């Protein structure tokens, strides 16, 4: 599975830590970036292959660095979750996942939606698998034997 970076404001750190614990229990590499210092990681992110999860809390829509993350991250790698009822009204590739009622359990509807988005990002970012050469050679040998017999 692809690595995940959680980006939030200071009021969203607790939910980010809870998400990080649950994602790490699933075997996913997780990093948390919050506050203005997160812009340093934004500069380093373009070369990394990781899913970016923006957490829209009460203070997040007015934070300049959250808007920078949203604008500069490739949309295919972006997942947005909301702990509050407000987030920037901008065109997006996928709807914001409502995490306002999430209490940390894995089986809930928001958790399943997040898992599905992360799987889709992981599938899109993985390099294509090489063509199995042995199977093609075996099929060629069998058809040569059938044609010769």
PDB file of C-alpha atoms in Angstrom:
ATOM      1  CA  UNK A   1       0.000   0.000   0.000  1.00  0.00           C
ATOM      2  CA  UNK A   2       1.100   3.547  -0.676  1.00  0.00           C
ATOM      3  CA  UNK A   3       2.487   5.817   2.083  1.00  0.00           C
ATOM      4  CA  UNK A   4       0.088   8.417   3.503  1.00  0.00           C
ATOM      5  CA  UNK A   5       0.731  12.015   4.629  1.00  0.00           C
ATOM      6  CA  UNK A   6      -1.947  13.576   6.850  1.00  0.00           C
ATOM      7  CA  UNK A   7      -2.077  17.378   6.595  1.00  0.00           C
ATOM      8  CA  UNK A   8      -4.051  19.415   9.113  1.00  0.00           C
ATOM      9  CA  UNK A   9      -4.190  22.587  11.196  1.00  0.00           C
ATOM     10  CA  UNK A  10      -3.377  22.631  14.908  1.00  0.00           C
ATOM     11  CA  UNK A  11      -6.995  21.917  15.860  1.00  0.00           C
ATOM     12  CA  UNK A  12      -6.959  18.760  13.716  1.00  0.00           C
ATOM     13  CA  UNK A  13      -3.857  17.151  15.226  1.00  0.00           C
ATOM     14  CA  UNK A  14      -5.818  14.826  17.549  1.00  0.00           C
ATOM     15  CA  UNK A  15      -7.861  13.353  14.715  1.00  0.00           C
ATOM     16  CA  UNK A  16      -4.703  13.078  12.606  1.00  0.00           C
ATOM     17  CA  UNK A  17      -2.987  11.136  15.391  1.00  0.00           C
ATOM     18  CA  UNK A  18      -5.995   8.829  15.750  1.00  0.00           C
ATOM     19  CA  UNK A  19      -6.045   8.239  11.997  1.00  0.00           C
ATOM     20  CA  UNK A  20      -2.282   7.642  11.999  1.00  0.00           C
ATOM     21  CA  UNK A  21      -2.628   4.985  14.707  1.00  0.00           C
ATOM     22  CA  UNK A  22      -5.354   3.131  12.840  1.00  0.00           C
ATOM     23  CA  UNK A  23      -3.591   3.376   9.474  1.00  0.00           C
ATOM     24  CA  UNK A  24      -0.298   2.214  11.020  1.00  0.00           C
ATOM     25  CA  UNK A  25      -2.122  -0.792  12.500  1.00  0.00           C
ATOM     26  CA  UNK A  26      -3.116  -1.636   8.905  1.00  0.00           C
ATOM     27  CA  UNK A  27       0.579  -1.631   7.946  1.00  0.00           C
ATOM     28  CA  UNK A  28       0.579   1.733   6.164  1.00  0.00           C
ATOM     29  CA  UNK A  29       3.491   4.159   6.482  1.00  0.00           C
ATOM     30  CA  UNK A  30       1.988   7.409   7.870  1.00  0.00           C
ATOM     31  CA  UNK A  31       3.413  10.910   8.391  1.00  0.00           C
ATOM     32  CA  UNK A  32       1.638  13.916   9.930  1.00  0.00           C
ATOM     33  CA  UNK A  33       2.230  17.512   8.805  1.00  0.00           C
ATOM     34  CA  UNK A  34       0.501  20.418  10.503  1.00  0.00           C
ATOM     35  CA  UNK A  35       0.790  24.164  10.796  1.00  0.00           C
ATOM     36  CA  UNK A  36       2.895  26.468   8.665  1.00  0.00           C
ATOM     37  CA  UNK A  37       5.857  24.121   9.033  1.00  0.00           C
ATOM     38  CA  UNK A  38       4.016  21.684   6.780  1.00  0.00           C
ATOM     39  CA  UNK A  39       4.934  23.874   3.790  1.00  0.00           C
ATOM     40  CA  UNK A  40       8.497  22.516   4.092  1.00  0.00           C
ATOM     41  CA  UNK A  41       7.161  19.010   3.406  1.00  0.00           C
ATOM     42  CA  UNK A  42       5.072  20.391   0.543  1.00  0.00           C
ATOM     43  CA  UNK A  43       8.271  21.431  -1.210  1.00  0.00           C
ATOM     44  CA  UNK A  44       9.658  17.902  -0.792  1.00  0.00           C
ATOM     45  CA  UNK A  45       6.444  16.075  -1.726  1.00  0.00           C
ATOM     46  CA  UNK A  46       6.454  16.305  -5.572  1.00  0.00           C
ATOM     47  CA  UNK A  47       9.171  13.641  -5.856  1.00  0.00           C
ATOM     48  CA  UNK A  48       7.558  11.296  -3.343  1.00  0.00           C
ATOM     49  CA  UNK A  49       4.842   8.826  -4.154  1.00  0.00           C
ATOM     50  CA  UNK A  50       2.367   9.164  -1.305  1.00  0.00           C
ATOM     51  CA  UNK A  51      -1.312   9.867  -0.792  1.00  0.00           C
ATOM     52  CA  UNK A  52      -2.083  13.254   0.731  1.00  0.00           C
ATOM     53  CA  UNK A  53      -5.032  13.363   3.147  1.00  0.00           C
ATOM     54  CA  UNK A  54      -6.233  16.898   3.943  1.00  0.00           C
ATOM     55  CA  UNK A  55      -8.214  17.137   7.167  1.00  0.00           C
ATOM     56  CA  UNK A  56     -10.723  20.006   7.037  1.00  0.00           C
ATOM     57  CA  UNK A  57     -11.325  20.993  10.669  1.00  0.00           C
ATOM     58  CA  UNK A  58     -12.893  24.223  11.961  1.00  0.00           C
ATOM     59  CA  UNK A  59      -9.779  26.350  11.423  1.00  0.00           C
ATOM     60  CA  UNK A  60      -8.563  24.657   8.222  1.00  0.00           C
ATOM     61  CA  UNK A  61     -10.564  26.544   5.535  1.00  0.00           C
ATOM     62  CA  UNK A  62      -8.951  29.839   6.566  1.00  0.00           C
ATOM     63  CA  UNK A  63      -5.397  28.490   6.797  1.00  0.00           C
ATOM     64  CA  UNK A  64      -3.215  29.584   3.893  1.00  0.00           C
ATOM     65  CA  UNK A  65      -0.996  26.508   4.060  1.00  0.00           C
ATOM     66  CA  UNK A  66      -3.993  24.147   3.750  1.00  0.00           C
ATOM     67  CA  UNK A  67      -5.064  25.929   0.577  1.00  0.00           C
ATOM     68  CA  UNK A  68      -1.476  25.700  -0.717  1.00  0.00           C
ATOM     69  CA  UNK A  69      -1.479  21.947  -0.162  1.00  0.00           C
ATOM     70  CA  UNK A  70      -4.832  21.620  -1.938  1.00  0.00           C
ATOM     71  CA  UNK A  71      -3.697  23.632  -4.954  1.00  0.00           C
ATOM     72  CA  UNK A  72      -0.218  22.178  -5.391  1.00  0.00           C
ATOM     73  CA  UNK A  73      -0.807  18.462  -4.835  1.00  0.00           C
ATOM     74  CA  UNK A  74      -1.612  16.370  -7.899  1.00  0.00           C
ATOM     75  CA  UNK A  75      -5.402  15.713  -7.683  1.00  0.00           C
ATOM     76  CA  UNK A  76      -5.014  11.970  -8.266  1.00  0.00           C
ATOM     77  CA  UNK A  77      -3.064  11.696  -4.970  1.00  0.00           C
ATOM     78  CA  UNK A  78      -5.415  13.887  -2.902  1.00  0.00           C
ATOM     79  CA  UNK A  79      -8.031  12.699  -0.394  1.00  0.00           C
ATOM     80  CA  UNK A  80     -10.059  15.216   1.607  1.00  0.00           C
ATOM     81  CA  UNK A  81     -11.849  14.425   4.847  1.00  0.00           C
ATOM     82  CA  UNK A  82     -13.946  16.814   6.930  1.00  0.00           C
ATOM     83  CA  UNK A  83     -14.335  17.047  10.687  1.00  0.00           C
ATOM     84  CA  UNK A  84     -16.371  20.261  10.364  1.00  0.00           C
ATOM     85  CA  UNK A  85     -19.181  21.281   8.044  1.00  0.00           C
ATOM     86  CA  UNK A  86     -17.072  23.808   6.119  1.00  0.00           C
ATOM     87  CA  UNK A  87     -14.367  23.343   3.527  1.00  0.00           C
ATOM     88  CA  UNK A  88     -13.345  25.376   0.473  1.00  0.00           C
ATOM     89  CA  UNK A  89     -15.941  25.316  -2.266  1.00  0.00           C
ATOM     90  CA  UNK A  90     -13.653  24.486  -5.171  1.00  0.00           C
ATOM     91  CA  UNK A  91     -13.960  21.921  -7.929  1.00  0.00           C
ATOM     92  CA  UNK A  92     -12.623  18.567  -6.835  1.00  0.00           C
ATOM     93  CA  UNK A  93     -12.014  15.176  -8.332  1.00  0.00           C
ATOM     94  CA  UNK A  94     -13.853  13.283  -5.569  1.00  0.00           C
ATOM     95  CA  UNK A  95     -16.239  14.424  -2.842  1.00  0.00           C
ATOM     96  CA  UNK A  96     -15.010  15.229   0.658  1.00  0.00           C
ATOM     97  CA  UNK A  97     -15.472  12.303   3.069  1.00  0.00           C
ATOM     98  CA  UNK A  98     -17.494  13.271   6.161  1.00  0.00           C
ATOM     99  CA  UNK A  99     -15.508  12.215   9.245  1.00  0.00           C
ATOM    100  CA  UNK A 100     -17.494  14.378  11.698  1.00  0.00           C
ATOM    101  CA  UNK A 101     -19.035  11.342  13.396  1.00  0.00           C
ATOM    102  CA  UNK A 102     -15.975   9.073  13.222  1.00  0.00           C
ATOM    103  CA  UNK A 103     -14.961   7.808  16.653  1.00  0.00           C
ATOM    104  CA  UNK A 104     -11.884   5.783  15.735  1.00  0.00           C
ATOM    105  CA  UNK A 105     -13.413   2.480  14.645  1.00  0.00           C
ATOM    106  CA  UNK A 106     -12.310   0.730  11.478  1.00  0.00           C
ATOM    107  CA  UNK A 107     -15.616  -0.635  10.220  1.00  0.00           C
ATOM    108  CA  UNK A 108     -17.559   2.619   9.867  1.00  0.00           C
ATOM    109  CA  UNK A 109     -18.713   4.048   6.541  1.00  0.00           C
ATOM    110  CA  UNK A 110     -16.210   6.957   6.522  1.00  0.00           C
ATOM    111  CA  UNK A 111     -13.358   4.555   7.253  1.00  0.00           C
ATOM    112  CA  UNK A 112     -14.383   2.253   4.379  1.00  0.00           C
ATOM    113  CA  UNK A 113     -14.615   5.256   2.030  1.00  0.00           C
ATOM    114  CA  UNK A 114     -11.115   6.392   3.054  1.00  0.00           C
ATOM    115  CA  UNK A 115      -9.720   2.876   2.580  1.00  0.00           C
ATOM    116  CA  UNK A 116     -11.265   2.626  -0.899  1.00  0.00           C
ATOM    117  CA  UNK A 117      -9.792   5.987  -1.942  1.00  0.00           C
ATOM    118  CA  UNK A 118      -6.361   4.996  -0.666  1.00  0.00           C
ATOM    119  CA  UNK A 119      -6.568   1.700  -2.586  1.00  0.00           C
ATOM    120  CA  UNK A 120      -7.498   3.572  -5.764  1.00  0.00           C
ATOM    121  CA  UNK A 121      -4.535   5.938  -5.329  1.00  0.00           C
ATOM    122  CA  UNK A 122      -2.238   3.005  -4.644  1.00  0.00           C
ATOM    123  CA  UNK A 123      -3.391   1.182  -7.806  1.00  0.00           C
ATOM    124  CA  UNK A 124      -2.950   4.327  -9.906  1.00  0.00           C
ATOM    125  CA  UNK A 125       0.561   5.038  -8.594  1.00  0.00           C
ATOM    126  CA  UNK A 126       1.957   1.510  -8.791  1.00  0.00           C
ATOM    127  CA  UNK A 127       4.166   0.753 -11.770  1.00  0.00           C
ATOM    128  CA  UNK A 128       2.661  -1.740 -14.237  1.00  0.00           C
ATOM    129  CA  UNK A 129       3.534  -5.355 -13.595  1.00  0.00           C
ATOM    130  CA  UNK A 130       5.961  -6.956 -16.029  1.00  0.00           C
ATOM    131  CA  UNK A 131       4.606  -9.457 -18.512  1.00  0.00           C
ATOM    132  CA  UNK A 132       5.255 -13.000 -17.268  1.00  0.00           C
ATOM    133  CA  UNK A 133       7.836 -14.400 -19.713  1.00  0.00           C
ATOM    134  CA  UNK A 134       7.788 -17.982 -18.478  1.00  0.00           C
ATOM    135  CA  UNK A 135       4.075 -18.361 -19.091  1.00  0.00           C
ATOM    136  CA  UNK A 136       4.450 -17.024 -22.640  1.00  0.00           C
ATOM    137  CA  UNK A 137       7.372 -19.373 -23.311  1.00  0.00           C
ATOM    138  CA  UNK A 138       5.454 -22.358 -21.923  1.00  0.00           C
ATOM    139  CA  UNK A 139       2.417 -21.509 -24.044  1.00  0.00           C
ATOM    140  CA  UNK A 140       4.662 -21.230 -27.124  1.00  0.00           C
ATOM    141  CA  UNK A 141       6.273 -24.594 -26.386  1.00  0.00           C
ATOM    142  CA  UNK A 142       2.919 -26.308 -25.871  1.00  0.00           C
ATOM    143  CA  UNK A 143       1.504 -24.903 -29.105  1.00  0.00           C
ATOM    144  CA  UNK A 144       4.662 -25.959 -31.000  1.00  0.00           C
ATOM    145  CA  UNK A 145       4.311 -29.474 -29.647  1.00  0.00           C
ATOM    146  CA  UNK A 146       0.610 -29.548 -30.547  1.00  0.00           C
ATOM    147  CA  UNK A 147       1.342 -28.333 -34.076  1.00  0.00           C
ATOM    148  CA  UNK A 148       4.158 -30.865 -34.474  1.00  0.00           C
ATOM    149  CA  UNK A 149       2.052 -33.757 -33.172  1.00  0.00           C
TER     150      UNK A 149
END
